[in-house]
Every structure is written in structure tokens, then in C-alpha cells.
PDB file of N, CA and C in Angstrom:
ATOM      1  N   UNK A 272      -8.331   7.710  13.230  1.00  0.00           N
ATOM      2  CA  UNK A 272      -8.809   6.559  12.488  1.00  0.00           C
ATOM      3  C   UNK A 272      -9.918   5.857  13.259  1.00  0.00           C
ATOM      4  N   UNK A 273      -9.854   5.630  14.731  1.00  0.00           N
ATOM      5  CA  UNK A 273     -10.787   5.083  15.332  1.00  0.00           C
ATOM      6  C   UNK A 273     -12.087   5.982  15.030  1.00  0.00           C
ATOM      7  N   UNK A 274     -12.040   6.815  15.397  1.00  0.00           N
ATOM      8  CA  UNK A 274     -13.628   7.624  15.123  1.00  0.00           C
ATOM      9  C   UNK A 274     -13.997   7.800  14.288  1.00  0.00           C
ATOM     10  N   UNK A 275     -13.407   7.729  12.857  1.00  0.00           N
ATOM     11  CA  UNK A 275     -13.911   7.614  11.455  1.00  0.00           C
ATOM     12  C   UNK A 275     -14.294   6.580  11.262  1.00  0.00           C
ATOM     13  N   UNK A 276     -13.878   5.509  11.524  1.00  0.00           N
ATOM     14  CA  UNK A 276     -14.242   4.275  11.178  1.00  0.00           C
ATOM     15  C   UNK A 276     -15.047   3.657  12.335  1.00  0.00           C
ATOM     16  N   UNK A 277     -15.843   4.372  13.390  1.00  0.00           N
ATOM     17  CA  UNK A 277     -16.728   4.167  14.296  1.00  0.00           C
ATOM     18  C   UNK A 277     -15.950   3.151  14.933  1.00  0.00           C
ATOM     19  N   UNK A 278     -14.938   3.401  15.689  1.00  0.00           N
ATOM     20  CA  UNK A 278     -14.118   1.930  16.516  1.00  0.00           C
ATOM     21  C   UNK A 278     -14.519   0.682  16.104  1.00  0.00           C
ATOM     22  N   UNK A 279     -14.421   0.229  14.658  1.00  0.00           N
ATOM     23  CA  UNK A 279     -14.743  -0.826  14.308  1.00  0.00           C
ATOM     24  C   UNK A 279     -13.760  -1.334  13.342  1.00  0.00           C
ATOM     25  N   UNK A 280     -13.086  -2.544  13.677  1.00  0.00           N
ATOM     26  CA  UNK A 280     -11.631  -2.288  13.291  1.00  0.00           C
ATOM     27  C   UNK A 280     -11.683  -3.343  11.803  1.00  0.00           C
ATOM     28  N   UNK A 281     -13.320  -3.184  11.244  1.00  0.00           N
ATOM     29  CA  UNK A 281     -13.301  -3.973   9.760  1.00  0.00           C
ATOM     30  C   UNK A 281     -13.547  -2.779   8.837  1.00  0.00           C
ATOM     31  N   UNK A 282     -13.868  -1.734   9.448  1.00  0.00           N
ATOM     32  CA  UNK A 282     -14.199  -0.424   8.708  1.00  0.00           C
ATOM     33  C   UNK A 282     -12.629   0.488   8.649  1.00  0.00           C
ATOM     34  N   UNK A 283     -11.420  -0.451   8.751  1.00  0.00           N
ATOM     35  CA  UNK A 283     -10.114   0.656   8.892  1.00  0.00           C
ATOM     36  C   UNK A 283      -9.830   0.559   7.597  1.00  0.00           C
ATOM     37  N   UNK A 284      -9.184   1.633   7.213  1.00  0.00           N
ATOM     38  CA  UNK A 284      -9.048   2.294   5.377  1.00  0.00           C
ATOM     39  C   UNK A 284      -7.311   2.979   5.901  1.00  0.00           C
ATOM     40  N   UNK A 285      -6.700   2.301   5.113  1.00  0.00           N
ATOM     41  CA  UNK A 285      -5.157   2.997   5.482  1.00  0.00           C
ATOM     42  C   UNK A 285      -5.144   4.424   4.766  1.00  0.00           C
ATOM     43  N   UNK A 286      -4.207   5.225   5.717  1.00  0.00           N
ATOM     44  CA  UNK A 286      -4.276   7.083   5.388  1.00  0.00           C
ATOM     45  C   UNK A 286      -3.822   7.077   3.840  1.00  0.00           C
ATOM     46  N   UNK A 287      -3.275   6.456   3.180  1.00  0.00           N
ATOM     47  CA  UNK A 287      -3.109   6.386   2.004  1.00  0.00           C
ATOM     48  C   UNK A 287      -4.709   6.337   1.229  1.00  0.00           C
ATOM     49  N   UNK A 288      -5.187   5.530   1.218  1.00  0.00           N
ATOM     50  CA  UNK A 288      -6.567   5.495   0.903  1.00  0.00           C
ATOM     51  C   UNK A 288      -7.589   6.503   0.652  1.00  0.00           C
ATOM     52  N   UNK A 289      -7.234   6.605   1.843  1.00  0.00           N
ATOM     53  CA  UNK A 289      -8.382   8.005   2.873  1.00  0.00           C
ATOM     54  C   UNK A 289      -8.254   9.416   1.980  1.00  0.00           C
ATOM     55  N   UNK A 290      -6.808   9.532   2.246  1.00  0.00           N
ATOM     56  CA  UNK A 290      -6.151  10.745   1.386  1.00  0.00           C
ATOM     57  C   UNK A 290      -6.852  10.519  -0.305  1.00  0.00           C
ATOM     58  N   UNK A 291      -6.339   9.976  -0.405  1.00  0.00           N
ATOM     59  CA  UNK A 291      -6.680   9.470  -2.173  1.00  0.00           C
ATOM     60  C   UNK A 291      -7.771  10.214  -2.063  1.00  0.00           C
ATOM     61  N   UNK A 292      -8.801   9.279  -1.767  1.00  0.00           N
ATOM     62  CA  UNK A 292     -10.361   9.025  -1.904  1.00  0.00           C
ATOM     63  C   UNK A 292     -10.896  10.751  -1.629  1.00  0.00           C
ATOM     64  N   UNK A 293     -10.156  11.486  -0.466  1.00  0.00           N
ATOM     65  CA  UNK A 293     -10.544  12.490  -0.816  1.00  0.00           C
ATOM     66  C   UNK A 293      -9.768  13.827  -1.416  1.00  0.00           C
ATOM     67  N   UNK A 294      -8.959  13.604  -2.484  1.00  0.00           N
ATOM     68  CA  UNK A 294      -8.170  14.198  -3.648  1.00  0.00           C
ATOM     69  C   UNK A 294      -6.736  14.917  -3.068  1.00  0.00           C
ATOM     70  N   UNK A 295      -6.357  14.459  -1.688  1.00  0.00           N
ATOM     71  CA  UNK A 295      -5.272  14.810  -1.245  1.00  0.00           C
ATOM     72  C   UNK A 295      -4.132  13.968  -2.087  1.00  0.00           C
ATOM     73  N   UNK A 296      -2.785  14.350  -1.994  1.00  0.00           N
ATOM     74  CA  UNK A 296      -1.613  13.196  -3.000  1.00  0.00           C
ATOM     75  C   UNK A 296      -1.509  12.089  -2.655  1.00  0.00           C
ATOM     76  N   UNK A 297      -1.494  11.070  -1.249  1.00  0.00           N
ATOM     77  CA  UNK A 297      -1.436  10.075  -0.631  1.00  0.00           C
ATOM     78  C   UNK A 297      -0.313   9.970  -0.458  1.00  0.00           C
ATOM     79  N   UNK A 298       0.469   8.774  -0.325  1.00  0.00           N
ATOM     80  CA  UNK A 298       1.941   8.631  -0.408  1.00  0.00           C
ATOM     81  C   UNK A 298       2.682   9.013  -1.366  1.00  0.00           C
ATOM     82  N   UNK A 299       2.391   9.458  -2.718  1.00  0.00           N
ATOM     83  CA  UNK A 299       3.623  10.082  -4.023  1.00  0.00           C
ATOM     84  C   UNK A 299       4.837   9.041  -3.832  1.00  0.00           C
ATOM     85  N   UNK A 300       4.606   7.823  -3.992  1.00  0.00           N
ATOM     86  CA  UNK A 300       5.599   6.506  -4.531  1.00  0.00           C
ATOM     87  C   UNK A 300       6.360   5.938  -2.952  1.00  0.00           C
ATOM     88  N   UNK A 301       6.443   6.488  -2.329  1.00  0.00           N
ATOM     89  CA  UNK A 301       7.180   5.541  -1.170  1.00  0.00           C
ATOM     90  C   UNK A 301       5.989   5.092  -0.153  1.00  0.00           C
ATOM     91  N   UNK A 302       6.803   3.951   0.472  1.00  0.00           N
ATOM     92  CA  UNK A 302       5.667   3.504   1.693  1.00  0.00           C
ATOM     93  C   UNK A 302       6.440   3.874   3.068  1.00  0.00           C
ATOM     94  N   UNK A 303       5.990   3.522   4.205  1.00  0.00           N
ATOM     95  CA  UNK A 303       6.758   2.956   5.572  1.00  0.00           C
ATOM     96  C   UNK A 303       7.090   1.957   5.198  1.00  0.00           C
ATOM     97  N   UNK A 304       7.428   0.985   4.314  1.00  0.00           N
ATOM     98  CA  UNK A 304       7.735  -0.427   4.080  1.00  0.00           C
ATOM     99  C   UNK A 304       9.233  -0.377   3.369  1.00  0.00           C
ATOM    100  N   UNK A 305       9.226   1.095   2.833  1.00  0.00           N
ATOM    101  CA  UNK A 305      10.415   0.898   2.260  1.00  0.00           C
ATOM    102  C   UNK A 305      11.772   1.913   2.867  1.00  0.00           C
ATOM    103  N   UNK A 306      11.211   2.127   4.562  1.00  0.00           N
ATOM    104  CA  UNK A 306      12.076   3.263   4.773  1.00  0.00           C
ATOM    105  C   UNK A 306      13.547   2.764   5.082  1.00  0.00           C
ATOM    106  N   UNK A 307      13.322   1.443   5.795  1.00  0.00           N
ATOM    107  CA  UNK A 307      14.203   0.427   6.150  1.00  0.00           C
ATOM    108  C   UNK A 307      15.535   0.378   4.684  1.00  0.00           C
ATOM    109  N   UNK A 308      15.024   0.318   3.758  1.00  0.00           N
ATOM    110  CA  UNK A 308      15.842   0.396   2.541  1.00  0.00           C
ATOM    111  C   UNK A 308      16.415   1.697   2.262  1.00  0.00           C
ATOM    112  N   UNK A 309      15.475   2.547   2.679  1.00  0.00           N
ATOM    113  CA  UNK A 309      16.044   3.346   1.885  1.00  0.00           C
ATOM    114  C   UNK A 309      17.025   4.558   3.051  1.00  0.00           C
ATOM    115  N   UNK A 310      16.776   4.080   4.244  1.00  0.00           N
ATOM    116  CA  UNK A 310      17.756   4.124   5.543  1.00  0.00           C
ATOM    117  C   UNK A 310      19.148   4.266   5.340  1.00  0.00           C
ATOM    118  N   UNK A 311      19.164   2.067   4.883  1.00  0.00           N
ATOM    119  CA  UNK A 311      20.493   1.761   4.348  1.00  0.00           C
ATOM    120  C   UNK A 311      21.196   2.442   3.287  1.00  0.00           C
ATOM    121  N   UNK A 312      20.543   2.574   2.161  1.00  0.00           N
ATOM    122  CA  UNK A 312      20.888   3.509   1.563  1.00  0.00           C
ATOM    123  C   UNK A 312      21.541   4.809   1.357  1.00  0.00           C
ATOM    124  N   UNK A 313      20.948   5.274   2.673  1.00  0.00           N
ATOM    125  CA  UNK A 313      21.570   6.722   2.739  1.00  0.00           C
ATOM    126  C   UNK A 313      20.765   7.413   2.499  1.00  0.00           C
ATOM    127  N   UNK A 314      19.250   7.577   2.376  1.00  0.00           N
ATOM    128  CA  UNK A 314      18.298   8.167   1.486  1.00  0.00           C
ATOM    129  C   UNK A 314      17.741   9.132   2.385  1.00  0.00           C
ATOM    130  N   UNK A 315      18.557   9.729   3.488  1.00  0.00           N
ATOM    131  CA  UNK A 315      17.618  10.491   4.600  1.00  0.00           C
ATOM    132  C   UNK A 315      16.633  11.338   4.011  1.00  0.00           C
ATOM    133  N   UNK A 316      17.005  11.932   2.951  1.00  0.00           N
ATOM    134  CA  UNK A 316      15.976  13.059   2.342  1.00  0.00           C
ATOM    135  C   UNK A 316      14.852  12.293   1.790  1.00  0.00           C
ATOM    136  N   UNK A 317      14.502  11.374   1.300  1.00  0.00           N
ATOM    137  CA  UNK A 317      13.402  10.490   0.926  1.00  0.00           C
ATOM    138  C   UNK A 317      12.308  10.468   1.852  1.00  0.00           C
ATOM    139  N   UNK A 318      13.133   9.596   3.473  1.00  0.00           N
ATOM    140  CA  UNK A 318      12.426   9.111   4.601  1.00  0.00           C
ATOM    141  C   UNK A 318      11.930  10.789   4.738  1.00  0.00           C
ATOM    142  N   UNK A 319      12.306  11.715   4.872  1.00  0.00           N
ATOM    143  CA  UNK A 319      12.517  12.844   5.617  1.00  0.00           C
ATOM    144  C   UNK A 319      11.125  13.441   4.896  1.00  0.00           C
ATOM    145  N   UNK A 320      11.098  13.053   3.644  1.00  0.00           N
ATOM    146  CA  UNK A 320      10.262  13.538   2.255  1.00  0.00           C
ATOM    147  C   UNK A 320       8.833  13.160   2.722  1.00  0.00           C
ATOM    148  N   UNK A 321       8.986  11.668   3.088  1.00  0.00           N
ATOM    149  CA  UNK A 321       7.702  10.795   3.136  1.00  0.00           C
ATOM    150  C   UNK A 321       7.115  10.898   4.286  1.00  0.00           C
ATOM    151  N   UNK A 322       7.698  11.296   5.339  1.00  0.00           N
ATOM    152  CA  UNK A 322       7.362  11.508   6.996  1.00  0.00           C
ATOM    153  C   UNK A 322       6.628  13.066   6.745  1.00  0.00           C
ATOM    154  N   UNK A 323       7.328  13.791   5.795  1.00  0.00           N
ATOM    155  CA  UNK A 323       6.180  14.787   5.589  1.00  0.00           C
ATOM    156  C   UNK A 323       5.043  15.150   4.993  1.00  0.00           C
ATOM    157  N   UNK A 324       5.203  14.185   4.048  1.00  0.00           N
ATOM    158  CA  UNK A 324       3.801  14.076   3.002  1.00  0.00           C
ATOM    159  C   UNK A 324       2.886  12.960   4.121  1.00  0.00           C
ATOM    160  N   UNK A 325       3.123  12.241   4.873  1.00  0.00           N
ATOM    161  CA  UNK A 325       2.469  11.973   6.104  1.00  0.00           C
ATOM    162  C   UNK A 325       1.424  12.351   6.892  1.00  0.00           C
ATOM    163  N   UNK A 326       2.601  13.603   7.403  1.00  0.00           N
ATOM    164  CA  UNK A 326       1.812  14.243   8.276  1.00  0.00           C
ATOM    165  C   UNK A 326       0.858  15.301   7.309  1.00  0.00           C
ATOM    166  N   UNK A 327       0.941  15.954   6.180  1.00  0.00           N
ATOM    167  CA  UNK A 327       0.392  16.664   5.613  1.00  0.00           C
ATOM    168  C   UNK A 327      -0.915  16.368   5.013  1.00  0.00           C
ATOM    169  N   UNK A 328      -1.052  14.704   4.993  1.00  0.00           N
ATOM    170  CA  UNK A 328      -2.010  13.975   4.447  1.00  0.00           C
ATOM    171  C   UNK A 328      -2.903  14.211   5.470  1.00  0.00           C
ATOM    172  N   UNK A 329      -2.151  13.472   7.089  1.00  0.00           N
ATOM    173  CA  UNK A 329      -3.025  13.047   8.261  1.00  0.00           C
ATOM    174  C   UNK A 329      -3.733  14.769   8.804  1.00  0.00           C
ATOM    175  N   UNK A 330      -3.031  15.777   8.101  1.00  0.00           N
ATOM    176  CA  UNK A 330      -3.624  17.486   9.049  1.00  0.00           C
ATOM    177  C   UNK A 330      -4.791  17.372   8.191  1.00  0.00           C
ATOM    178  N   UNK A 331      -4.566  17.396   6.609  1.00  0.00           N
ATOM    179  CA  UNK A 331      -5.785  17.663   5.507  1.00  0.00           C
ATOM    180  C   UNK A 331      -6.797  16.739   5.704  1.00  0.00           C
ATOM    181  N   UNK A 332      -6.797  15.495   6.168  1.00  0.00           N
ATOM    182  CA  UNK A 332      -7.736  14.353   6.865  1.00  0.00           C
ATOM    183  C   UNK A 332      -8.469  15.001   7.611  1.00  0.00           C
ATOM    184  N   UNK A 333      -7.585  15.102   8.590  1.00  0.00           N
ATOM    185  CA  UNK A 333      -8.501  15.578   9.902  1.00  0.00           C
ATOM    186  C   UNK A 333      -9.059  17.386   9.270  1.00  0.00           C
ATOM    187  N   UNK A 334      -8.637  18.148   8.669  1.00  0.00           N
ATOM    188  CA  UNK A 334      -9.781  19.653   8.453  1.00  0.00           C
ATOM    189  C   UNK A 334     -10.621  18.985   8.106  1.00  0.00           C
ATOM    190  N   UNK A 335     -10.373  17.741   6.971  1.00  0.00           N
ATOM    191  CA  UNK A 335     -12.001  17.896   6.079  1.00  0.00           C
ATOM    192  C   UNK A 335     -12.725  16.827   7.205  1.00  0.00           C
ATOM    193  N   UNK A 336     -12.339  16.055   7.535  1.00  0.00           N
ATOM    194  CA  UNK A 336     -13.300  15.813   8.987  1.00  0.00           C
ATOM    195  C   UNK A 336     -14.301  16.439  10.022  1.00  0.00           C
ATOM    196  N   UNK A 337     -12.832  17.402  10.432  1.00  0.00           N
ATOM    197  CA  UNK A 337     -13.428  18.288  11.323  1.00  0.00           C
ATOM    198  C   UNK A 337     -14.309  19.307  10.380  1.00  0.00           C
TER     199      UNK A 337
END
């Protein structure tokens, strides 16, 4: 994020965004905001869900970068 956004921390675009903007899925309905809930819940497969559409966002970021 720093080097995309030239270490300039008014130019930061959350990976949700980023993804979007360049036709990756982004988050598909959950946030980090709601893992806390859905913790309590019992929802391990959700958190488990969203930690991977995550990282899958942040690899496809960085190819079309790189």
C-alpha cells in the first residue's frame, strides 16, 4: 500500500477498493469489522472464508502491480 500510494498517507485506498476498481471480488459481504461477531458466533468458517478472499485479493493486487 505504501508504494502504490507513493508513501503518502492521503492517497491510501482500502484493499477492498483497490480490488474492486480493478475487477477482482473485494470483500463478497463481510468486513474485519465483523469478525469479532461472527467469532462469537461460532462462525469459524466465515472468518476462515474472509481471511482468504483477503489474501487472494492482496496476491491479484500485487501481479497486476507488479
Amino acid at each position: 500500500m505504501d508504494l502504490i500510494s507513493g508513501y503518502q498517507p492521503k492517497a491510501f485506498a482500502p484493499l477492498d477498493e483497490i480490488a474492486t476498481l480493478l475487477g477482482f471480488p473485494g470483500k463478497m459481504g463481510m468486513s474485519g469489522a465483523k469478525a469479532w461477531e461472527q467469532y462469537q458466533a461460532g462462525e469459524l468458517k466465515s472468518i476462515r472464508d474472509y481471511c482468504e478472499t483477503d489474501v487472494l485479493n492482496t496476491f491479484c493486487v500485487y501481479l497486476r502491480f507488479e
